Amino acid sequence: MIPERIMVDSNVLLDILTEDKTWFTWSAAKLAECAENSVLCINPVIYSEVSIGFARIEDMEIALPEDTFSRLPLPYEAAFLAGKCFLRYRRSGGLKRSPLPDFLIGAHAAVGKMTLLTRDSARYRTYFPRLTLLCP
């Protein structure tokens, strides 16, 4: 049996790495639970968002080791889907803040038929209604 792949959103990783007072316990428990029977995945967008907290790439590599987090390339199909969802978001009055990374993450999980571990579910539910989410 092939284990399920879980895309781990950057907010979950940042909760753990920064020991967020509100979300650390939930995020750490869910990540540990997912790691037991699934392959944990990240993509370049997630890597980039998390990297802001690190001065050196070597420290980043220690925090997100390749033997724990499978690093997946972002498929062009996901980039296309993310662009279309972002356009829909903007046309429906979405703010100009940069939500495009969330759309890239959601589209990658959707195209790859992965479950997304996140604590920010509203946008994913709206724009990727068939995406399976693990969220509070």
Short mmCIF file of C-alpha atoms in Angstrom, two decimals:
data_model
loop_
_atom_site.label_atom_id
_atom_site.label_comp_id
_atom_site.label_asym_id
_atom_site.label_seq_id
_atom_site.Cartn_x
_atom_site.Cartn_y
_atom_site.Cartn_z
CA MET A 1 0.00 0.00 0.00
CA ILE A 2 1.32 3.44 -0.97
CA PRO A 3 1.26 5.86 1.96
CA GLU A 4 -0.81 9.01 1.65
CA ARG A 5 1.07 12.19 0.86
CA ILE A 6 0.38 15.17 3.11
CA MET A 7 1.33 18.67 1.93
CA VAL A 8 2.35 20.60 5.05
CA ASP A 9 1.41 24.26 4.86
CA SER A 10 4.00 26.79 5.95
CA ASN A 11 1.78 28.08 8.77
CA VAL A 12 1.95 24.68 10.50
CA LEU A 13 5.73 24.54 10.15
CA LEU A 14 6.12 28.12 11.37
CA ASP A 15 3.89 27.39 14.38
CA ILE A 16 6.30 24.64 15.38
CA LEU A 17 9.55 26.40 14.53
CA THR A 18 8.55 29.60 16.35
CA GLU A 19 6.79 27.74 19.19
CA ASP A 20 3.69 29.83 18.59
CA LYS A 21 1.79 30.25 21.87
CA THR A 22 -1.60 29.72 20.28
CA TRP A 23 -0.95 27.04 17.65
CA PHE A 24 2.21 25.13 18.63
CA THR A 25 0.42 22.30 20.45
CA TRP A 26 -2.13 21.67 17.71
CA SER A 27 0.38 21.95 14.86
CA ALA A 28 3.00 19.74 16.50
CA ALA A 29 0.46 17.05 17.39
CA LYS A 30 -1.09 16.99 13.90
CA LEU A 31 2.31 16.92 12.19
CA ALA A 32 3.46 14.03 14.39
CA GLU A 33 0.20 12.18 13.73
CA CYS A 34 0.56 12.63 9.98
CA ALA A 35 4.21 11.56 10.03
CA GLU A 36 3.29 8.17 11.49
CA ASN A 37 1.58 6.82 8.36
CA SER A 38 2.06 9.40 5.62
CA VAL A 39 4.76 11.04 3.55
CA LEU A 40 5.18 14.68 4.59
CA CYS A 41 5.66 16.96 1.59
CA ILE A 42 6.70 20.54 0.97
CA ASN A 43 7.22 22.52 -2.22
CA PRO A 44 9.40 25.51 -3.15
CA VAL A 45 6.69 27.98 -2.08
CA ILE A 46 6.46 26.49 1.40
CA TYR A 47 10.24 26.30 1.63
CA SER A 48 10.48 29.96 0.65
CA GLU A 49 7.89 31.12 3.18
CA VAL A 50 9.55 29.23 6.02
CA SER A 51 13.05 30.35 5.00
CA ILE A 52 12.33 33.93 6.06
CA GLY A 53 12.99 32.89 9.65
CA PHE A 54 16.49 31.62 8.92
CA ALA A 55 19.70 33.54 8.31
CA ARG A 56 21.50 30.57 6.75
CA ILE A 57 20.32 27.85 4.38
CA GLU A 58 22.24 25.29 6.46
CA ASP A 59 19.98 26.06 9.43
CA MET A 60 16.94 25.76 7.21
CA GLU A 61 18.11 22.36 6.00
CA ILE A 62 18.41 21.18 9.60
CA ALA A 63 14.92 22.44 10.44
CA LEU A 64 13.30 20.77 7.39
CA PRO A 65 15.45 17.72 6.65
CA GLU A 66 14.92 15.98 3.33
CA ASP A 67 14.55 12.60 5.03
CA THR A 68 11.49 13.95 6.89
CA PHE A 69 9.98 16.28 4.27
CA SER A 70 9.73 15.09 0.69
CA ARG A 71 10.52 18.06 -1.55
CA LEU A 72 8.25 18.17 -4.53
CA PRO A 73 8.64 20.39 -7.59
CA LEU A 74 5.70 22.63 -8.36
CA PRO A 75 3.88 21.19 -11.38
CA TYR A 76 2.97 23.57 -14.19
CA GLU A 77 -0.63 22.35 -13.94
CA ALA A 78 -0.69 23.56 -10.34
CA ALA A 79 0.73 26.94 -11.34
CA PHE A 80 -2.00 27.31 -13.98
CA LEU A 81 -4.75 26.31 -11.54
CA ALA A 82 -3.36 28.69 -8.90
CA GLY A 83 -3.42 31.56 -11.37
CA LYS A 84 -7.05 30.87 -12.29
CA CYS A 85 -8.11 30.63 -8.64
CA PHE A 86 -6.21 33.82 -7.81
CA LEU A 87 -7.97 35.62 -10.69
CA ARG A 88 -11.34 34.44 -9.39
CA TYR A 89 -10.35 35.67 -5.91
CA ARG A 90 -9.38 39.11 -7.24
CA ARG A 91 -12.54 39.43 -9.34
CA SER A 92 -14.66 38.63 -6.30
CA GLY A 93 -13.12 41.53 -4.37
CA GLY A 94 -10.08 39.82 -2.87
CA LEU A 95 -7.54 42.08 -1.25
CA LYS A 96 -4.31 42.95 -3.02
CA ARG A 97 -2.30 41.34 -0.22
CA SER A 98 -0.21 38.52 -1.65
CA PRO A 99 -2.36 35.42 -1.32
CA LEU A 100 -0.85 33.87 -4.44
CA PRO A 101 1.45 31.59 -2.38
CA ASP A 102 -1.63 30.05 -0.73
CA PHE A 103 -3.14 29.40 -4.15
CA LEU A 104 0.09 27.75 -5.34
CA ILE A 105 0.15 25.52 -2.26
CA GLY A 106 -3.53 24.61 -2.55
CA ALA A 107 -3.32 23.96 -6.28
CA HIS A 108 -0.23 21.78 -5.85
CA ALA A 109 -1.99 19.68 -3.21
CA ALA A 110 -5.12 19.45 -5.40
CA VAL A 111 -3.31 18.51 -8.60
CA GLY A 112 -1.15 16.00 -6.70
CA LYS A 113 -4.22 14.49 -4.99
CA MET A 114 -2.67 15.19 -1.59
CA THR A 115 -4.23 16.11 1.70
CA LEU A 116 -3.26 19.57 2.97
CA LEU A 117 -2.33 20.05 6.63
CA THR A 118 -3.11 23.70 7.41
CA ARG A 119 -4.73 25.86 10.03
CA ASP A 120 -5.92 28.45 7.48
CA SER A 121 -8.75 26.61 5.83
CA ALA A 122 -11.19 29.31 4.62
CA ARG A 123 -9.47 30.20 1.35
CA TYR A 124 -8.65 26.58 0.55
CA ARG A 125 -12.26 25.51 1.11
CA THR A 126 -13.56 28.30 -1.07
CA TYR A 127 -11.22 27.89 -4.04
CA PHE A 128 -10.33 24.18 -3.80
CA PRO A 129 -13.59 22.59 -2.59
CA ARG A 130 -12.53 19.02 -3.43
CA LEU A 131 -9.19 19.33 -1.61
CA THR A 132 -9.01 17.22 1.56
CA LEU A 133 -7.93 19.38 4.48
CA LEU A 134 -6.63 18.57 7.93
CA CYS A 135 -7.37 21.67 9.97
CA PRO A 136 -8.66 22.79 13.37
#
